[in-house]
Amino acid sequence: SGQLSISELEDALNDLGQSVNSTQLEQVLRNVDANGNSLVSLVEFEKIFDESQLLNVFDEIDVDKSGYITVSELELAFGKLGIWIPTTQLQRLLHKADDNNDGKVSYSEFQSFFCTVPMANLRSIAERWMSSQCID
């Protein structure tokens, strides 16, 4: 049929090294299933692949698994890359993606801010985040 069911989608993502749990898969599907038929077309799959990469990076940064990225988690993520940024500048970076100004970044805010980063990984996300704000 040229479309994938949810279970076929999960298998395809796992085959591509993008491991997602069922909750993550449902969230990703909700974001890209344009016609709401719970089947995934090739175009939707490409979006899901990009989105699952973003979700993996978000989960890597969200070390306490709270569903939010905080300044301290951002500091740890940049530290893993050998990038040391003062806390005040990290707060400015976080604020750039924090649409509701609650001092933390949800996956939805993260996805909105980074949806244009192709082949997302921690380094490409860090580079995009830093380029969005002047860092001294």
Short mmCIF file of N, CA, C and O in Angstrom, two decimals:
data_model
loop_
_atom_site.label_atom_id
_atom_site.label_comp_id
_atom_site.label_asym_id
_atom_site.label_seq_id
_atom_site.Cartn_x
_atom_site.Cartn_y
_atom_site.Cartn_z
N SER A 1 0.82 -1.21 0.00
CA SER A 1 0.00 0.00 0.00
C SER A 1 0.85 1.26 0.00
O SER A 1 0.33 2.35 -0.12
N GLY A 2 2.17 1.12 0.20
CA GLY A 2 3.03 2.29 0.22
C GLY A 2 2.97 3.04 1.54
O GLY A 2 3.46 4.16 1.65
N GLN A 3 2.35 2.44 2.55
CA GLN A 3 2.24 3.07 3.85
C GLN A 3 2.60 2.06 4.93
O GLN A 3 2.48 0.85 4.73
N LEU A 4 3.04 2.57 6.08
CA LEU A 4 3.44 1.72 7.20
C LEU A 4 2.44 1.81 8.33
O LEU A 4 1.94 2.90 8.64
N SER A 5 2.17 0.67 8.96
CA SER A 5 1.37 0.67 10.19
C SER A 5 2.27 1.12 11.32
O SER A 5 3.50 1.25 11.15
N ILE A 6 1.72 1.32 12.50
CA ILE A 6 2.52 1.76 13.64
C ILE A 6 3.59 0.73 13.98
O ILE A 6 4.73 1.08 14.25
N SER A 7 3.23 -0.57 13.97
CA SER A 7 4.23 -1.59 14.29
C SER A 7 5.32 -1.66 13.23
O SER A 7 6.50 -1.86 13.54
N GLU A 8 4.95 -1.50 11.94
CA GLU A 8 5.95 -1.47 10.87
C GLU A 8 6.85 -0.25 11.00
O GLU A 8 8.05 -0.32 10.76
N LEU A 9 6.25 0.86 11.43
CA LEU A 9 7.02 2.08 11.64
C LEU A 9 8.05 1.88 12.75
O LEU A 9 9.22 2.26 12.61
N GLU A 10 7.63 1.28 13.85
CA GLU A 10 8.55 1.03 14.96
C GLU A 10 9.71 0.15 14.50
O GLU A 10 10.87 0.43 14.80
N ASP A 11 9.41 -0.91 13.74
CA ASP A 11 10.46 -1.79 13.22
C ASP A 11 11.41 -1.03 12.30
O ASP A 11 12.63 -1.20 12.38
N ALA A 12 10.86 -0.18 11.43
CA ALA A 12 11.68 0.58 10.49
C ALA A 12 12.61 1.54 11.23
O ALA A 12 13.80 1.64 10.91
N LEU A 13 12.09 2.22 12.23
CA LEU A 13 12.92 3.15 13.00
C LEU A 13 14.01 2.40 13.76
O LEU A 13 15.16 2.85 13.80
N ASN A 14 13.66 1.25 14.35
CA ASN A 14 14.66 0.45 15.05
C ASN A 14 15.74 -0.02 14.09
O ASN A 14 16.93 -0.01 14.43
N ASP A 15 15.35 -0.44 12.88
CA ASP A 15 16.32 -0.87 11.86
C ASP A 15 17.27 0.26 11.49
O ASP A 15 18.42 0.02 11.12
N LEU A 16 16.79 1.50 11.60
CA LEU A 16 17.62 2.67 11.28
C LEU A 16 18.38 3.20 12.50
O LEU A 16 18.98 4.26 12.43
N GLY A 17 18.32 2.47 13.60
CA GLY A 17 19.06 2.88 14.79
C GLY A 17 18.37 3.96 15.59
O GLY A 17 18.98 4.61 16.43
N GLN A 18 17.08 4.17 15.36
CA GLN A 18 16.32 5.20 16.07
C GLN A 18 15.36 4.49 17.02
O GLN A 18 14.21 4.26 16.70
N SER A 19 15.84 4.12 18.20
CA SER A 19 14.98 3.38 19.11
C SER A 19 14.02 4.33 19.81
O SER A 19 14.43 5.36 20.35
N VAL A 20 12.75 4.00 19.76
CA VAL A 20 11.71 4.80 20.41
C VAL A 20 10.78 3.85 21.14
O VAL A 20 10.52 2.74 20.69
N ASN A 21 10.29 4.30 22.30
CA ASN A 21 9.31 3.48 23.01
C ASN A 21 7.91 3.81 22.48
O ASN A 21 7.73 4.71 21.67
N SER A 22 6.91 3.08 22.94
CA SER A 22 5.56 3.25 22.39
C SER A 22 5.00 4.64 22.64
O SER A 22 4.33 5.21 21.78
N THR A 23 5.28 5.22 23.80
CA THR A 23 4.81 6.57 24.10
C THR A 23 5.44 7.58 23.15
O THR A 23 4.76 8.45 22.60
N GLN A 24 6.74 7.45 22.96
CA GLN A 24 7.45 8.35 22.04
C GLN A 24 6.92 8.18 20.62
O GLN A 24 6.71 9.16 19.90
N LEU A 25 6.68 6.94 20.22
CA LEU A 25 6.19 6.65 18.88
C LEU A 25 4.83 7.30 18.65
O LEU A 25 4.59 7.92 17.62
N GLU A 26 3.95 7.19 19.64
CA GLU A 26 2.63 7.82 19.52
C GLU A 26 2.75 9.34 19.42
O GLU A 26 2.04 9.97 18.64
N GLN A 27 3.64 9.92 20.22
CA GLN A 27 3.83 11.38 20.19
C GLN A 27 4.36 11.82 18.82
O GLN A 27 3.88 12.78 18.24
N VAL A 28 5.33 11.08 18.31
CA VAL A 28 5.90 11.41 17.01
C VAL A 28 4.83 11.27 15.92
O VAL A 28 4.69 12.13 15.05
N LEU A 29 4.06 10.18 15.98
CA LEU A 29 3.03 9.96 14.97
C LEU A 29 1.99 11.08 14.98
O LEU A 29 1.58 11.57 13.93
N ARG A 30 1.58 11.51 16.18
CA ARG A 30 0.61 12.62 16.28
C ARG A 30 1.12 13.88 15.58
O ARG A 30 0.36 14.62 14.99
N ASN A 31 2.44 14.10 15.66
CA ASN A 31 3.01 15.31 15.08
C ASN A 31 3.13 15.27 13.56
O ASN A 31 3.23 16.31 12.93
N VAL A 32 3.15 14.07 12.96
CA VAL A 32 3.40 14.01 11.51
C VAL A 32 2.29 13.36 10.70
O VAL A 32 2.31 13.45 9.47
N ASP A 33 1.32 12.73 11.31
CA ASP A 33 0.26 12.05 10.58
C ASP A 33 -0.74 13.08 10.07
O ASP A 33 -1.78 13.32 10.67
N ALA A 34 -0.42 13.66 8.94
CA ALA A 34 -1.18 14.79 8.40
C ALA A 34 -2.65 14.46 8.16
O ALA A 34 -3.53 15.28 8.41
N ASN A 35 -2.94 13.25 7.66
CA ASN A 35 -4.33 12.92 7.33
C ASN A 35 -5.03 12.15 8.45
O ASN A 35 -6.20 11.80 8.32
N GLY A 36 -4.32 11.86 9.55
CA GLY A 36 -4.93 11.24 10.71
C GLY A 36 -5.37 9.79 10.53
O GLY A 36 -6.19 9.29 11.29
N ASN A 37 -4.81 9.08 9.55
CA ASN A 37 -5.23 7.70 9.28
C ASN A 37 -4.42 6.65 10.04
O ASN A 37 -4.62 5.46 9.86
N SER A 38 -3.48 7.08 10.88
CA SER A 38 -2.60 6.20 11.66
C SER A 38 -1.74 5.30 10.80
O SER A 38 -1.22 4.29 11.26
N LEU A 39 -1.60 5.63 9.53
CA LEU A 39 -0.67 4.99 8.63
C LEU A 39 0.34 6.03 8.20
O LEU A 39 0.03 7.22 8.15
N VAL A 40 1.54 5.60 7.88
CA VAL A 40 2.60 6.54 7.59
C VAL A 40 3.04 6.41 6.13
O VAL A 40 3.48 5.35 5.69
N SER A 41 2.91 7.52 5.41
CA SER A 41 3.37 7.57 4.02
C SER A 41 4.87 7.82 4.01
O SER A 41 5.47 8.11 5.05
N LEU A 42 5.48 7.76 2.84
CA LEU A 42 6.92 8.03 2.72
C LEU A 42 7.25 9.43 3.20
O LEU A 42 8.21 9.63 3.95
N VAL A 43 6.46 10.41 2.80
CA VAL A 43 6.70 11.79 3.22
C VAL A 43 6.60 11.91 4.74
O VAL A 43 7.44 12.53 5.39
N GLU A 44 5.57 11.29 5.31
CA GLU A 44 5.40 11.32 6.76
C GLU A 44 6.55 10.58 7.45
O GLU A 44 7.02 11.01 8.50
N PHE A 45 7.03 9.48 6.84
CA PHE A 45 8.13 8.72 7.44
C PHE A 45 9.39 9.57 7.50
O PHE A 45 10.11 9.54 8.50
N GLU A 46 9.67 10.32 6.45
CA GLU A 46 10.84 11.20 6.47
C GLU A 46 10.74 12.19 7.61
O GLU A 46 11.72 12.46 8.31
N LYS A 47 9.56 12.72 7.84
CA LYS A 47 9.36 13.65 8.96
C LYS A 47 9.54 12.93 10.29
O LYS A 47 10.12 13.48 11.22
N ILE A 48 9.04 11.71 10.38
CA ILE A 48 9.17 10.94 11.61
C ILE A 48 10.63 10.64 11.90
O ILE A 48 11.08 10.73 13.03
N PHE A 49 11.38 10.27 10.86
CA PHE A 49 12.79 9.97 11.07
C PHE A 49 13.49 11.19 11.65
O PHE A 49 14.22 11.09 12.63
N ASP A 50 13.24 12.37 11.06
CA ASP A 50 13.83 13.60 11.59
C ASP A 50 13.35 13.85 13.02
O ASP A 50 14.12 14.22 13.90
N GLU A 51 12.05 13.66 13.25
CA GLU A 51 11.49 13.91 14.58
C GLU A 51 12.02 12.91 15.61
O GLU A 51 12.29 13.28 16.75
N SER A 52 12.20 11.65 15.22
CA SER A 52 12.71 10.68 16.19
C SER A 52 14.14 11.00 16.57
O SER A 52 14.55 10.78 17.71
N GLN A 53 14.90 11.57 15.63
CA GLN A 53 16.25 12.00 15.97
C GLN A 53 16.20 13.14 16.98
O GLN A 53 16.97 13.16 17.94
N LEU A 54 15.30 14.09 16.76
CA LEU A 54 15.14 15.19 17.72
C LEU A 54 14.73 14.66 19.09
O LEU A 54 15.26 15.09 20.12
N LEU A 55 13.81 13.71 19.11
CA LEU A 55 13.35 13.14 20.37
C LEU A 55 14.49 12.43 21.10
O LEU A 55 14.63 12.56 22.32
N ASN A 56 15.32 11.73 20.37
CA ASN A 56 16.48 11.07 20.99
C ASN A 56 17.43 12.09 21.61
O ASN A 56 17.96 11.88 22.70
N VAL A 57 17.67 13.21 20.91
CA VAL A 57 18.55 14.25 21.45
C VAL A 57 17.91 14.88 22.67
O VAL A 57 18.57 15.10 23.69
N PHE A 58 16.60 15.16 22.60
CA PHE A 58 15.90 15.73 23.75
C PHE A 58 16.06 14.81 24.96
O PHE A 58 16.40 15.25 26.06
N ASP A 59 15.82 13.51 24.75
CA ASP A 59 15.94 12.55 25.84
C ASP A 59 17.37 12.46 26.37
O ASP A 59 17.58 12.25 27.56
N GLU A 60 18.35 12.63 25.50
CA GLU A 60 19.74 12.62 25.94
C GLU A 60 20.04 13.81 26.85
O GLU A 60 20.76 13.69 27.83
N ILE A 61 19.47 14.97 26.52
CA ILE A 61 19.70 16.17 27.33
C ILE A 61 18.87 16.12 28.62
O ILE A 61 19.34 16.53 29.68
N ASP A 62 17.66 15.59 28.55
CA ASP A 62 16.75 15.52 29.69
C ASP A 62 17.15 14.36 30.60
O ASP A 62 16.47 13.35 30.68
N VAL A 63 18.26 14.53 31.33
CA VAL A 63 18.83 13.42 32.10
C VAL A 63 17.94 12.95 33.25
O VAL A 63 17.96 11.78 33.61
N ASP A 64 17.12 13.83 33.82
CA ASP A 64 16.25 13.41 34.92
C ASP A 64 14.90 12.86 34.42
O ASP A 64 14.06 12.45 35.20
N LYS A 65 14.72 12.86 33.10
CA LYS A 65 13.52 12.31 32.44
C LYS A 65 12.23 12.97 32.94
O LYS A 65 11.17 12.34 33.01
N SER A 66 12.32 14.27 33.22
CA SER A 66 11.15 15.03 33.69
C SER A 66 10.26 15.48 32.54
O SER A 66 9.14 15.92 32.77
N GLY A 67 10.77 15.38 31.31
CA GLY A 67 10.02 15.89 30.17
C GLY A 67 10.36 17.33 29.86
O GLY A 67 9.74 17.95 29.00
N TYR A 68 11.35 17.87 30.57
CA TYR A 68 11.78 19.25 30.37
C TYR A 68 13.30 19.32 30.40
O TYR A 68 13.96 18.54 31.09
N ILE A 69 13.84 20.29 29.69
CA ILE A 69 15.27 20.58 29.75
C ILE A 69 15.45 21.82 30.60
O ILE A 69 14.80 22.85 30.38
N THR A 70 16.34 21.70 31.58
CA THR A 70 16.63 22.82 32.48
C THR A 70 18.04 23.35 32.18
O THR A 70 18.80 22.74 31.43
N VAL A 71 18.37 24.46 32.79
CA VAL A 71 19.70 25.04 32.61
C VAL A 71 20.78 24.06 33.04
O VAL A 71 21.79 23.89 32.35
N SER A 72 20.58 23.38 34.16
CA SER A 72 21.61 22.44 34.63
C SER A 72 21.79 21.28 33.66
O SER A 72 22.92 20.81 33.43
N GLU A 73 20.70 20.81 33.06
CA GLU A 73 20.81 19.73 32.06
C GLU A 73 21.48 20.24 30.79
O GLU A 73 22.25 19.51 30.16
N LEU A 74 21.18 21.46 30.43
CA LEU A 74 21.83 22.06 29.26
C LEU A 74 23.33 22.18 29.50
O LEU A 74 24.14 21.88 28.62
N GLU A 75 23.69 22.57 30.71
CA GLU A 75 25.11 22.67 31.07
C GLU A 75 25.80 21.30 30.95
O GLU A 75 26.91 21.20 30.42
N LEU A 76 25.14 20.25 31.42
CA LEU A 76 25.69 18.90 31.32
C LEU A 76 25.85 18.47 29.86
O LEU A 76 26.86 17.88 29.48
N ALA A 77 24.85 18.78 29.04
CA ALA A 77 24.90 18.40 27.62
C ALA A 77 26.05 19.10 26.90
O ALA A 77 26.80 18.46 26.15
N PHE A 78 26.17 20.38 27.11
CA PHE A 78 27.28 21.11 26.49
C PHE A 78 28.62 20.60 27.02
O PHE A 78 29.59 20.47 26.28
N GLY A 79 28.66 20.27 28.32
CA GLY A 79 29.87 19.73 28.92
C GLY A 79 30.31 18.43 28.27
O GLY A 79 31.50 18.18 28.08
N LYS A 80 29.33 17.56 27.92
CA LYS A 80 29.64 16.30 27.23
C LYS A 80 30.36 16.56 25.91
O LYS A 80 31.12 15.72 25.44
N LEU A 81 30.09 17.73 25.33
CA LEU A 81 30.72 18.09 24.06
C LEU A 81 32.00 18.89 24.26
O LEU A 81 32.62 19.33 23.30
N GLY A 82 32.36 19.12 25.54
CA GLY A 82 33.56 19.90 25.82
C GLY A 82 33.34 21.39 25.64
O GLY A 82 34.29 22.14 25.45
N ILE A 83 32.09 21.82 25.70
CA ILE A 83 31.74 23.24 25.54
C ILE A 83 31.34 23.78 26.90
O ILE A 83 30.38 23.30 27.51
N TRP A 84 32.08 24.76 27.38
CA TRP A 84 31.79 25.34 28.71
C TRP A 84 31.26 26.75 28.52
O TRP A 84 31.92 27.61 27.96
N ILE A 85 30.04 26.97 29.00
CA ILE A 85 29.35 28.24 28.84
C ILE A 85 28.89 28.70 30.21
O ILE A 85 28.32 27.91 30.97
N PRO A 86 29.10 29.98 30.55
CA PRO A 86 28.63 30.50 31.84
C PRO A 86 27.12 30.33 32.01
O PRO A 86 26.36 30.39 31.03
N THR A 87 26.69 30.13 33.24
CA THR A 87 25.28 29.89 33.54
C THR A 87 24.38 30.99 32.99
O THR A 87 23.29 30.69 32.47
N THR A 88 24.79 32.23 33.09
CA THR A 88 23.94 33.33 32.59
C THR A 88 23.71 33.20 31.08
O THR A 88 22.61 33.48 30.60
N GLN A 89 24.71 32.77 30.35
CA GLN A 89 24.54 32.59 28.91
C GLN A 89 23.69 31.35 28.61
O GLN A 89 22.90 31.35 27.67
N LEU A 90 23.83 30.30 29.43
CA LEU A 90 22.98 29.12 29.25
C LEU A 90 21.51 29.49 29.50
O LEU A 90 20.62 29.00 28.80
N GLN A 91 21.27 30.35 30.47
CA GLN A 91 19.90 30.80 30.73
C GLN A 91 19.34 31.54 29.52
O GLN A 91 18.18 31.36 29.17
N ARG A 92 20.17 32.36 28.88
CA ARG A 92 19.75 33.07 27.66
C ARG A 92 19.45 32.09 26.54
O ARG A 92 18.48 32.25 25.80
N LEU A 93 20.29 31.07 26.40
CA LEU A 93 20.07 30.05 25.37
C LEU A 93 18.76 29.31 25.62
O LEU A 93 17.96 29.12 24.70
N LEU A 94 18.54 28.90 26.85
CA LEU A 94 17.32 28.18 27.19
C LEU A 94 16.10 29.06 26.93
O LEU A 94 15.10 28.60 26.37
N HIS A 95 16.20 30.33 27.31
CA HIS A 95 15.09 31.26 27.11
C HIS A 95 14.70 31.38 25.64
O HIS A 95 13.53 31.57 25.31
N LYS A 96 15.67 31.25 24.75
CA LYS A 96 15.42 31.37 23.32
C LYS A 96 14.39 30.32 22.84
O LYS A 96 13.58 30.60 21.97
N ALA A 97 14.41 29.13 23.42
CA ALA A 97 13.48 28.07 23.02
C ALA A 97 12.29 27.94 23.97
O ALA A 97 11.34 27.21 23.67
N ASP A 98 12.31 28.66 25.08
CA ASP A 98 11.28 28.57 26.12
C ASP A 98 10.11 29.49 25.79
O ASP A 98 10.02 30.60 26.30
N ASP A 99 9.18 29.02 24.97
CA ASP A 99 8.07 29.85 24.50
C ASP A 99 7.16 30.36 25.60
O ASP A 99 6.65 31.46 25.52
N ASN A 100 6.93 29.55 26.62
CA ASN A 100 5.99 29.98 27.67
C ASN A 100 6.69 30.59 28.89
O ASN A 100 6.04 30.88 29.89
N ASN A 101 8.01 30.78 28.78
CA ASN A 101 8.79 31.46 29.83
C ASN A 101 8.65 30.84 31.22
O ASN A 101 8.61 31.54 32.22
N ASP A 102 8.62 29.50 31.26
CA ASP A 102 8.54 28.84 32.57
C ASP A 102 9.91 28.39 33.08
O ASP A 102 10.01 27.73 34.11
N GLY A 103 10.98 28.78 32.36
CA GLY A 103 12.33 28.48 32.81
C GLY A 103 12.83 27.10 32.43
O GLY A 103 13.90 26.68 32.88
N LYS A 104 12.07 26.39 31.62
CA LYS A 104 12.48 25.07 31.15
C LYS A 104 11.89 24.87 29.75
O LYS A 104 10.98 25.58 29.35
N VAL A 105 12.44 23.89 29.03
CA VAL A 105 12.01 23.66 27.66
C VAL A 105 11.36 22.29 27.56
O VAL A 105 11.99 21.27 27.87
N SER A 106 10.09 22.28 27.15
CA SER A 106 9.38 21.02 26.93
C SER A 106 9.78 20.44 25.58
O SER A 106 10.41 21.12 24.76
N TYR A 107 9.39 19.18 25.32
CA TYR A 107 9.71 18.60 24.01
C TYR A 107 9.04 19.40 22.90
O TYR A 107 9.63 19.63 21.85
N SER A 108 7.82 19.84 23.12
CA SER A 108 7.11 20.61 22.10
C SER A 108 7.87 21.89 21.74
O SER A 108 8.02 22.24 20.57
N GLU A 109 8.36 22.60 22.75
CA GLU A 109 9.15 23.82 22.51
C GLU A 109 10.46 23.47 21.81
O GLU A 109 10.88 24.16 20.87
N PHE A 110 11.09 22.39 22.24
CA PHE A 110 12.35 21.93 21.65
C PHE A 110 12.15 21.59 20.18
O PHE A 110 12.91 22.01 19.31
N GLN A 111 11.08 20.85 19.90
CA GLN A 111 10.77 20.44 18.54
C GLN A 111 10.49 21.65 17.65
O GLN A 111 10.97 21.73 16.53
N SER A 112 9.74 22.60 18.15
CA SER A 112 9.44 23.81 17.37
C SER A 112 10.70 24.59 17.05
O SER A 112 10.86 25.10 15.95
N PHE A 113 11.60 24.67 18.01
CA PHE A 113 12.82 25.45 17.84
C PHE A 113 13.82 24.77 16.92
O PHE A 113 14.52 25.42 16.16
N PHE A 114 13.89 23.42 16.98
CA PHE A 114 14.93 22.69 16.25
C PHE A 114 14.43 21.89 15.06
O PHE A 114 15.17 21.11 14.49
N CYS A 115 13.20 22.09 14.65
CA CYS A 115 12.64 21.27 13.57
C CYS A 115 13.38 21.42 12.24
O CYS A 115 13.25 20.59 11.36
N THR A 116 14.18 22.45 12.11
CA THR A 116 14.91 22.66 10.84
C THR A 116 16.32 22.09 10.86
O THR A 116 17.07 22.30 9.91
N VAL A 117 16.70 21.38 11.92
CA VAL A 117 18.05 20.81 12.00
C VAL A 117 18.03 19.42 11.38
O VAL A 117 17.46 18.50 11.95
N PRO A 118 18.63 19.27 10.19
CA PRO A 118 18.62 17.95 9.55
C PRO A 118 19.58 17.00 10.27
O PRO A 118 20.60 17.42 10.81
N MET A 119 19.23 15.72 10.28
CA MET A 119 20.08 14.69 10.87
C MET A 119 20.53 15.10 12.28
O MET A 119 21.72 15.13 12.58
N ALA A 120 19.58 15.45 13.11
CA ALA A 120 19.86 15.98 14.44
C ALA A 120 20.66 15.00 15.30
O ALA A 120 20.38 13.82 15.33
N ASN A 121 21.65 15.54 15.97
CA ASN A 121 22.38 14.84 17.02
C ASN A 121 22.75 15.90 18.05
O ASN A 121 22.48 17.08 17.85
N LEU A 122 23.33 15.48 19.16
CA LEU A 122 23.62 16.43 20.24
C LEU A 122 24.50 17.58 19.75
O LEU A 122 24.23 18.74 20.05
N ARG A 123 25.52 17.28 18.96
CA ARG A 123 26.41 18.34 18.49
C ARG A 123 25.68 19.32 17.56
O ARG A 123 25.81 20.53 17.70
N SER A 124 24.89 18.82 16.60
CA SER A 124 24.21 19.74 15.67
C SER A 124 23.18 20.59 16.41
O SER A 124 23.00 21.77 16.09
N ILE A 125 22.53 20.01 17.42
CA ILE A 125 21.58 20.79 18.22
C ILE A 125 22.32 21.86 19.02
O ILE A 125 21.91 23.02 19.07
N ALA A 126 23.44 21.49 19.63
CA ALA A 126 24.23 22.46 20.40
C ALA A 126 24.70 23.59 19.49
O ALA A 126 24.62 24.78 19.86
N GLU A 127 25.18 23.26 18.31
CA GLU A 127 25.64 24.29 17.37
C GLU A 127 24.50 25.22 16.97
O GLU A 127 24.66 26.43 16.91
N ARG A 128 23.32 24.65 16.71
CA ARG A 128 22.16 25.47 16.32
C ARG A 128 21.74 26.37 17.47
O ARG A 128 21.43 27.53 17.31
N TRP A 129 21.74 25.80 18.69
CA TRP A 129 21.34 26.58 19.86
C TRP A 129 22.30 27.74 20.07
O TRP A 129 21.89 28.86 20.31
N MET A 130 23.60 27.47 19.95
CA MET A 130 24.57 28.53 20.16
C MET A 130 24.50 29.57 19.06
O MET A 130 24.66 30.76 19.32
N SER A 131 24.25 29.15 17.82
CA SER A 131 24.20 30.13 16.73
C SER A 131 22.96 30.99 16.79
O SER A 131 22.90 32.06 16.19
N SER A 132 21.95 30.56 17.56
CA SER A 132 20.71 31.34 17.66
C SER A 132 20.86 32.51 18.60
O SER A 132 20.03 33.40 18.64
N GLN A 133 21.91 32.52 19.38
CA GLN A 133 22.11 33.55 20.38
C GLN A 133 23.59 33.91 20.38
O GLN A 133 24.43 33.03 20.37
N CYS A 134 23.90 35.14 20.39
CA CYS A 134 25.30 35.54 20.46
C CYS A 134 25.88 35.11 21.80
O CYS A 134 25.32 35.43 22.84
N ILE A 135 26.96 34.39 21.75
CA ILE A 135 27.65 33.99 22.97
C ILE A 135 29.01 34.68 22.98
O ILE A 135 29.75 34.59 22.01
N ASP A 136 29.30 35.34 24.09
CA ASP A 136 30.56 36.05 24.19
C ASP A 136 31.70 35.09 24.37
O ASP A 136 31.58 34.05 24.89
#
